[in-house]
Coordinates of C-alpha atoms and ligand atoms in Angstrom, one line a residue:
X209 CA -4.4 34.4 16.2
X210 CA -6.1 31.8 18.5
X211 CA -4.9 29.0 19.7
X212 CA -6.2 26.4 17.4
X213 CA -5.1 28.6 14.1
X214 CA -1.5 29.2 15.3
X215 CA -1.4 25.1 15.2
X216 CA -2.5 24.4 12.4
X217 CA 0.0 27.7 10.7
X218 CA 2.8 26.1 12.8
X219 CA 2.0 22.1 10.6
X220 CA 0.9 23.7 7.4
X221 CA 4.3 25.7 7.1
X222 CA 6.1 22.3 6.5
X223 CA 4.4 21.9 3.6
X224 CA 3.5 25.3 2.0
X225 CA 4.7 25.2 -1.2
X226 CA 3.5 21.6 -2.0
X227 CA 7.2 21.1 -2.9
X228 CA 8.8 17.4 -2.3
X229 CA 10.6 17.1 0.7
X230 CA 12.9 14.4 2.1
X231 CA 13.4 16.1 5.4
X232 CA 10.3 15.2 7.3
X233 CA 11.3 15.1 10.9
X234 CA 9.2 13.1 13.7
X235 CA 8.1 16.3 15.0
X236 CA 7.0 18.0 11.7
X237 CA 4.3 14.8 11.0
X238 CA 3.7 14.4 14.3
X239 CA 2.3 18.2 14.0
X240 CA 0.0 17.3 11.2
X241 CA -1.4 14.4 13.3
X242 CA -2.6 16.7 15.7
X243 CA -3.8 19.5 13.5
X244 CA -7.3 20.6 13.8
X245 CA -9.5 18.0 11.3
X246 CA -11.0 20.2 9.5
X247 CA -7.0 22.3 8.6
X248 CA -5.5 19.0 8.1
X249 CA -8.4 18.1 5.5
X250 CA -7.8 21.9 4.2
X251 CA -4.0 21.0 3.7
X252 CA -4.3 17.8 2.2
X253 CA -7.2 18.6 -0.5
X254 CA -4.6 21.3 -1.3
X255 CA -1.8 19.7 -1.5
X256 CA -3.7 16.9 -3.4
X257 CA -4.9 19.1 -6.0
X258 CA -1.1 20.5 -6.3
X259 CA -0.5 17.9 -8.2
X260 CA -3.5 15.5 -9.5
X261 CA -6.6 16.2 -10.3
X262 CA -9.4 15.5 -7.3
X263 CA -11.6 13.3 -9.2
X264 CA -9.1 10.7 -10.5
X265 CA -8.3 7.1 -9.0
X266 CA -6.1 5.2 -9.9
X267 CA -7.3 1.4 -10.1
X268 CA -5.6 -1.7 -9.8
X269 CA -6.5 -5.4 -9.5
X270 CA -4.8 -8.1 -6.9
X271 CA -4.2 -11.7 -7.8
X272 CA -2.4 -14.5 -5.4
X273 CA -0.2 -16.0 -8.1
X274 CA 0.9 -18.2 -5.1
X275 CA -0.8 -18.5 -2.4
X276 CA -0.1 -19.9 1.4
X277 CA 2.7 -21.9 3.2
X278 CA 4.8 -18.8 3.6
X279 CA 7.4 -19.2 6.1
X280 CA 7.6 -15.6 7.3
X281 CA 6.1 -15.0 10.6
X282 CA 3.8 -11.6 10.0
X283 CA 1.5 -11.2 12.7
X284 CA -1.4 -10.1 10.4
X285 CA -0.7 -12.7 7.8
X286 CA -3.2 -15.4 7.2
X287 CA -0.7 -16.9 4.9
X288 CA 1.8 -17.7 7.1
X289 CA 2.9 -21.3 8.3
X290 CA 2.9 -20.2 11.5
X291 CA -0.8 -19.7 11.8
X292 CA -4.0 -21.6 11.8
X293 CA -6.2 -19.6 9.3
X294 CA -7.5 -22.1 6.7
X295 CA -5.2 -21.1 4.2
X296 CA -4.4 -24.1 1.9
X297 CA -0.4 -23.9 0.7
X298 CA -1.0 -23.8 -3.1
X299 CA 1.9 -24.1 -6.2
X300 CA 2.8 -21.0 -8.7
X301 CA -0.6 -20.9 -10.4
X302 CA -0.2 -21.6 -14.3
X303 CA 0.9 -19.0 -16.9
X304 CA -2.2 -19.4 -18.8
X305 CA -4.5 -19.0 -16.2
X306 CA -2.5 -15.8 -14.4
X307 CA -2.9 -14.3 -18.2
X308 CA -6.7 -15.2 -18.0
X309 CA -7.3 -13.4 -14.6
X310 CA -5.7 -10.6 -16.4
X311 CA -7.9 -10.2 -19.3
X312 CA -10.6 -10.4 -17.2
X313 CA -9.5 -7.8 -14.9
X314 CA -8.6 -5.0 -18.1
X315 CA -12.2 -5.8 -19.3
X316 CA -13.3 -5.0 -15.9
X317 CA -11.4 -1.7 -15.7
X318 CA -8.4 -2.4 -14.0
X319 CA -4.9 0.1 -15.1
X320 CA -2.4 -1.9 -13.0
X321 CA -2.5 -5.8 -12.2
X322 CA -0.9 -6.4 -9.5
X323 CA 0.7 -10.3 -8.7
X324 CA 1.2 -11.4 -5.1
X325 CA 3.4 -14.7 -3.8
X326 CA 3.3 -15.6 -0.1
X327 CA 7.5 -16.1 -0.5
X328 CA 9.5 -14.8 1.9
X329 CA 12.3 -14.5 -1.5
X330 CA 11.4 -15.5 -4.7
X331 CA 13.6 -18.8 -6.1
X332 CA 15.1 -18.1 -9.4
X333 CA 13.6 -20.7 -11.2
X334 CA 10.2 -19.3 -10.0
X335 CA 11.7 -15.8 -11.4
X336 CA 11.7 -17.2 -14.4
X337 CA 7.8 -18.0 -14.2
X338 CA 6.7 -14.7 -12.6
X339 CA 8.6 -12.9 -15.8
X340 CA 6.6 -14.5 -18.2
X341 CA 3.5 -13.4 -16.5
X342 CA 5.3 -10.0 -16.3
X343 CA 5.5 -9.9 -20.1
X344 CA 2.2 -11.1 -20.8
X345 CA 0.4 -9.1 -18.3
X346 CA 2.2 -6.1 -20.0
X347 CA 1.6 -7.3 -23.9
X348 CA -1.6 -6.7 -22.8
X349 CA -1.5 -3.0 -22.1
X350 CA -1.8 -2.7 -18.6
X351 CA 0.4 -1.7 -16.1
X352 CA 2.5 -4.7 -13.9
X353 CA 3.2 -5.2 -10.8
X354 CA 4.4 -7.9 -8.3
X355 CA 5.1 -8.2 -5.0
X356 CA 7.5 -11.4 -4.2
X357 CA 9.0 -10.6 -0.6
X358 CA 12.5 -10.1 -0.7
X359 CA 14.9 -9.2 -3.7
X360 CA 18.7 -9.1 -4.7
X361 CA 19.8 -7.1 -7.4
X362 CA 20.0 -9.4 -10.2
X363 CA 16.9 -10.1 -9.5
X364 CA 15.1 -7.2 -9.7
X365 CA 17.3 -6.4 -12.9
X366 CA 15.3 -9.3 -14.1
X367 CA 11.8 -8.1 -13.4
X368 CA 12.9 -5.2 -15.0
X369 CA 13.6 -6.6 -18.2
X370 CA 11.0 -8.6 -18.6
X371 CA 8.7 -5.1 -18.4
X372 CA 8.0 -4.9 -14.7
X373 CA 6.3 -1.6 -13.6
X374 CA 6.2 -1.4 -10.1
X375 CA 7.6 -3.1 -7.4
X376 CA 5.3 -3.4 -4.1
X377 CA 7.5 -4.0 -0.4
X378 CA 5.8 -2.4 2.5
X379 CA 7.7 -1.1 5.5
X380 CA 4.5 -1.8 7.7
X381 CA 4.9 -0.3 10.5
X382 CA 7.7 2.1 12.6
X383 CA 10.7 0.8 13.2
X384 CA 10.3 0.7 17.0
X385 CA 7.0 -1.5 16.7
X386 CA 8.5 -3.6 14.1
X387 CA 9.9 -6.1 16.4
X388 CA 6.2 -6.7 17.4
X389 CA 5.3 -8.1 14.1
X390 CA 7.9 -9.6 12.1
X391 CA 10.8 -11.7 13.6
X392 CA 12.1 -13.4 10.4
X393 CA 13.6 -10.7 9.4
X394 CA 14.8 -7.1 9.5
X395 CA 13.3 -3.6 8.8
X396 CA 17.0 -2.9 7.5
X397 CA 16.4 -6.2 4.9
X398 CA 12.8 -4.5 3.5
X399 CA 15.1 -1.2 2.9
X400 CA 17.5 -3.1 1.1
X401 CA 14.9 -5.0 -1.2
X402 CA 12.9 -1.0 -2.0
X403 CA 17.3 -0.1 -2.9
X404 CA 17.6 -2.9 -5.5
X405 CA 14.0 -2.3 -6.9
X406 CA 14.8 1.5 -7.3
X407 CA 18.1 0.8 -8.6
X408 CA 16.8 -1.4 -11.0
X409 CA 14.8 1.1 -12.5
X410 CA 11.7 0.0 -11.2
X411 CA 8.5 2.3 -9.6
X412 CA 8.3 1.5 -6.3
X413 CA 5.1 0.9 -4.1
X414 CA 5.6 0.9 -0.4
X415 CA 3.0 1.7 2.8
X416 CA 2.4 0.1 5.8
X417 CA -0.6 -1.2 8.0
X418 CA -2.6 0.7 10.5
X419 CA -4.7 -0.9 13.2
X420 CA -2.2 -3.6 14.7
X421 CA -2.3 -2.3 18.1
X422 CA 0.2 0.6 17.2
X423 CA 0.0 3.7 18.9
X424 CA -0.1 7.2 17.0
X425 CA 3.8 7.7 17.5
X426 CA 4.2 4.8 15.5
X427 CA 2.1 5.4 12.8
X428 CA 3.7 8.9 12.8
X429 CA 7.0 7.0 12.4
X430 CA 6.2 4.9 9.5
X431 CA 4.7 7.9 7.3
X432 CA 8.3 9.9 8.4
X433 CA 10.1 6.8 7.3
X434 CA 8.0 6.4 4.1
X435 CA 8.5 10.6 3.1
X436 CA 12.3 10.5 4.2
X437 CA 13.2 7.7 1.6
X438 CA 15.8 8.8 -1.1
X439 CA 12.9 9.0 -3.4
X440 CA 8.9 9.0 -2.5
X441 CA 7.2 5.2 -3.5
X442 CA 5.2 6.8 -6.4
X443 CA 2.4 4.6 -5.3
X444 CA 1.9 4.1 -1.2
X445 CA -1.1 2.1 -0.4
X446 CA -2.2 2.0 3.0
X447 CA -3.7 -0.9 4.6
X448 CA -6.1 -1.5 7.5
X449 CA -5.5 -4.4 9.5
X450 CA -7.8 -7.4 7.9
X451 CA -8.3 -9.3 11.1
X452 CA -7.9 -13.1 10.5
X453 CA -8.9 -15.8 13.1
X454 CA -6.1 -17.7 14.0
X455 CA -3.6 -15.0 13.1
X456 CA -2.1 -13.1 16.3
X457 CA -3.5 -9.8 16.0
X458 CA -7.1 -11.4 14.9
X459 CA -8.8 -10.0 18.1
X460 CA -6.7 -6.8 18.9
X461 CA -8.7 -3.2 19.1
X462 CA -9.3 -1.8 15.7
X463 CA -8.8 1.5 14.9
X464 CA -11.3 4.2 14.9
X465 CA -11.7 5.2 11.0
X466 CA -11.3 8.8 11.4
X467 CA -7.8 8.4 13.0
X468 CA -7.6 6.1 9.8
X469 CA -8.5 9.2 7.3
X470 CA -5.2 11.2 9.4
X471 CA -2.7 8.4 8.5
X472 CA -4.1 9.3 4.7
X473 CA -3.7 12.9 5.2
X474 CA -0.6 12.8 6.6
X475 CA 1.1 10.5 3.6
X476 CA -1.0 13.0 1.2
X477 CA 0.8 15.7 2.6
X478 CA 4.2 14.4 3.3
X479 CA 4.4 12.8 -0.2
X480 CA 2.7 15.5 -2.3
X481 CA 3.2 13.6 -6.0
X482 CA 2.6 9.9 -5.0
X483 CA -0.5 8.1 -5.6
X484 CA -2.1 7.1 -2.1
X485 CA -4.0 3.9 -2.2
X486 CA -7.0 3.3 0.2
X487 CA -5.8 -0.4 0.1
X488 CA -6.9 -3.3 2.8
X489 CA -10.1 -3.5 4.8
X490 CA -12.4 -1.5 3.0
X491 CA -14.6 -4.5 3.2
X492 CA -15.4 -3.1 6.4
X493 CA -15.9 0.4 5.9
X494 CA -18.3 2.5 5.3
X495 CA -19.1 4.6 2.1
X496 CA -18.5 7.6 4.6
X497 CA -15.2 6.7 6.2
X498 CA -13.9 6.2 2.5
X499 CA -15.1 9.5 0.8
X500 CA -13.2 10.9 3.6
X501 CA -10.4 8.7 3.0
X502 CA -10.7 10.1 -1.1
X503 CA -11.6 13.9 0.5
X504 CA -8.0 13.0 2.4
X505 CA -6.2 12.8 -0.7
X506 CA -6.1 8.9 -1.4
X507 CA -6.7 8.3 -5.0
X508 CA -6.1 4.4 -5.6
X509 CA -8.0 1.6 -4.8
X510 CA -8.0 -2.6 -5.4
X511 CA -10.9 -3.3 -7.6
X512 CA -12.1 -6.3 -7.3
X513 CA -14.1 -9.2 -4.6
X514 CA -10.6 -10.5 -3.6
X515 CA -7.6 -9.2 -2.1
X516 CA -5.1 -12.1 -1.9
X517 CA -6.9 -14.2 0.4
X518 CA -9.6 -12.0 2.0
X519 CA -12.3 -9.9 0.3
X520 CA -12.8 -6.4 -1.2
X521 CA -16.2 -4.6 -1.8
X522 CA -17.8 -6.5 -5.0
X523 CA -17.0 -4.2 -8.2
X524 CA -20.8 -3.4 -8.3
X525 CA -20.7 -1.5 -4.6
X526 CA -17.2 0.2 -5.9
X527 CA -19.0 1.4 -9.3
X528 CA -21.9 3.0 -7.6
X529 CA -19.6 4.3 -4.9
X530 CA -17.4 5.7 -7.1
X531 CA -20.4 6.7 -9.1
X532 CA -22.0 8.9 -6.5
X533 CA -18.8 10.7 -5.3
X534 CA -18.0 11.7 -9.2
X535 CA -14.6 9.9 -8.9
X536 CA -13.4 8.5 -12.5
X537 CA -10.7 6.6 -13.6
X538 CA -7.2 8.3 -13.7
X539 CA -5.8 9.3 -17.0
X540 CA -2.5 8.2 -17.8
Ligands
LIG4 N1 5.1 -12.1 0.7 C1 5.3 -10.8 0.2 C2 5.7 -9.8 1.2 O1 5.3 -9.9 2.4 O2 6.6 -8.9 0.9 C3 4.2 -10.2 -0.6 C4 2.8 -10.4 -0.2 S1 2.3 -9.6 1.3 C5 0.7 -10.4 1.6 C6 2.0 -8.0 0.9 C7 1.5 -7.0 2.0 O3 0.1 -7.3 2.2 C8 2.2 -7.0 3.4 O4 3.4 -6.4 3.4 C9 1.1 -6.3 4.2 O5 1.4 -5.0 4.2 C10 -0.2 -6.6 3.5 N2 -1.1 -7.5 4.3 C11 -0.9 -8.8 4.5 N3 -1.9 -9.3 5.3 C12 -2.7 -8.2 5.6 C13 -3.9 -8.1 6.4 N4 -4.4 -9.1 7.1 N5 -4.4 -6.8 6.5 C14 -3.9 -5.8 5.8 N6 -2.8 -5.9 5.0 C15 -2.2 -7.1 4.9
LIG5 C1 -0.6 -4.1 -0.1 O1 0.0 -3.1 0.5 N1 -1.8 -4.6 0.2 C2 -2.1 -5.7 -0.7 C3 -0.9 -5.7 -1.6 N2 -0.1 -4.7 -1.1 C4 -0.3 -7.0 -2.0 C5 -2.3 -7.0 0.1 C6 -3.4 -6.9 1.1 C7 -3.6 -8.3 1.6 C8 -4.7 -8.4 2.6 C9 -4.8 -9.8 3.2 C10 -5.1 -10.9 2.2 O2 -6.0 -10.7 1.4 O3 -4.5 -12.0 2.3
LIG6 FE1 4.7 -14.2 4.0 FE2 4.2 -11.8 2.9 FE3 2.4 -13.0 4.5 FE4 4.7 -12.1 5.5 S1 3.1 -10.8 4.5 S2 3.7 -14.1 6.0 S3 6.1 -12.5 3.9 S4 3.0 -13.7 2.5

């Protein structure tokens, strides 16, 4: 065998069968990061088509149901207090206009709907608020979900009952870089917040974001973290570093896309049945980075002009892109 095909043999036998492992070890990802392109692609179409069917995404729509004044310090967070982005500190938006947003975004085409707050914890009396979105988001046949920072028990016992779907609490980065990013609080406190949502019943949604100034070990570390959980995220949406002036890392290096389209292999592969999401900064790419992000084995996007705060491709360039590549909604 030569050299490059004993490689890629010595990766793909991690992953063979397609089967869901917990036992990723550093060494085992870090040998699909340096497979061949074109045998990582190989392995992660076929791993992908294991278990969904190639031409589905799954689409869901973002709304900042509270926006700004976030005490948190996240380097790449234009909503925190501790930067100078522009971001204007807004109040819980009102029920009847987060129910509006919704409607629009089912007649647009949206599955999930997906509620963000710039908390570091959610209050209880705002609980009380975000469940009766969560019911009337859900009353109208989509899917929910909301991402509020932290969470106790009882409080994700709460979104539970009042019909929350998925849960979304990203682990960001490695655990070596996090220390780089976040100071107000622990990787240890995000893996007690994805316990309580999981215990509560709850689908959870967790990734990370790529392009921070991270080196490949660490983004090797956050997929190992991510595919040694107790139980895969069913959804894992990967982000690309939106670079905001005035945040910290507004000016770092970004990261070249193709080493982009590896993270997405490499979370395809390692976490066989969970829906990859192409998620932040595809404002910036290209049509071509993201088919190969899709060819990859992502197969969710945001729909829609706005993330929380910064923009997504308008739904007309989305439609025709997804138009040309023969990509349809998924089925339920
Ligand atoms: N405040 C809550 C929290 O942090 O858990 C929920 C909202 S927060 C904005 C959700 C996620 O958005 C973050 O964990 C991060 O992964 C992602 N995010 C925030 N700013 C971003 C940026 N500039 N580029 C890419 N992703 C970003
Ligand atoms: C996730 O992983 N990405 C989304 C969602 N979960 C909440 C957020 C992206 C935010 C990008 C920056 C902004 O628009 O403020
Ligand atoms: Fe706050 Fe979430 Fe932004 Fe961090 S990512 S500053 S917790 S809104």
């Amino acid at each position: 065998m030569s050299k490059i095909a004993v490689k890629a043999a010595d990766s793909g036998r991690a992953s063979q069968s397609g089967a869901i492992r917990h036992d990723w070890t550093r060494e085992q990802v870090r040998a699909l990061f340096a497979m061949p392109f074109p045998e990582l692609m190989y392995e992660a179409q076929r791993i992908h088509r294991l278990h969904f069917d190639s031409c589905e995404v799954q689409i869901s729509t973002l709304l900042s149901i509270k926006t700004g004044g976030c005490p948190e310090d996240c380097a790449y967070c234009p909503q925190s207090i501790h930067y100078k982005t522009g971001v204007k500190a807004e109040k819980i938006m009102r029920l009847d206009a987060v129910l509006a947003e919704a409607r629009a975004a089912k007649t647009a085409g949206a599955q999930r709907f997906c509620m963000g707050a710039a908390w570091r914890e959610p209050k209880d009396r705002d609980l009380d608020q975000v469940c009766l979105m969560v019911a009337g988001v859900k009353a109208m046949g989509l899917e929910t979900c909301a991402t509020l920072g932290m969470l106790t028990a009882p409080q994700a016992s709460r979104l539970k009952q009042a019909g929350l779907d998925y849960y979304n609490h990203n682990l960001d980065t490695s655990p070596e870089y996090y220390s780089q990013i976040i100071t107000t609080r622990t990787y240890q406190d995000r893996l007690d917040t994805l316990t309580h949502v999981r215990d509560a019943g709850i689908h959870v949604c967790c990734g990370g974001i790529v392009g921070m100034g991270e080196g490949e070990e660490d983004r090797i570390g956050m997929i190992a973290t991510l595919a040694s959980l107790p139980v895969h995220p069913e959804s894992v949406p990967i982000n690309l570093l939106v670079q905001v002036e005035g945040t910290p890392l507004a000016a770092g290096k970004t990261l070249a896309p193709l080493d982009f389209v590896r993270v997405i292999a490499a979370a395809r592969i390692t976490m066989p049945a969970s829906v990859v999401r192409l998620s932040a900064g595809r404002e910036d790419m290209s049509d071509e980075t993201q088919a190969l992000a899709f060819l990859a084995g992502a197969n969710s996007i945001f729909y829609g002009p706005k993330l929380l705060t910064t923009p997504n491709p308008e739904r007309d360039r989305d439609m025709a892109l997804l138009d040309r590549l023969g990509l349809i909604p998924m089925s339920d």
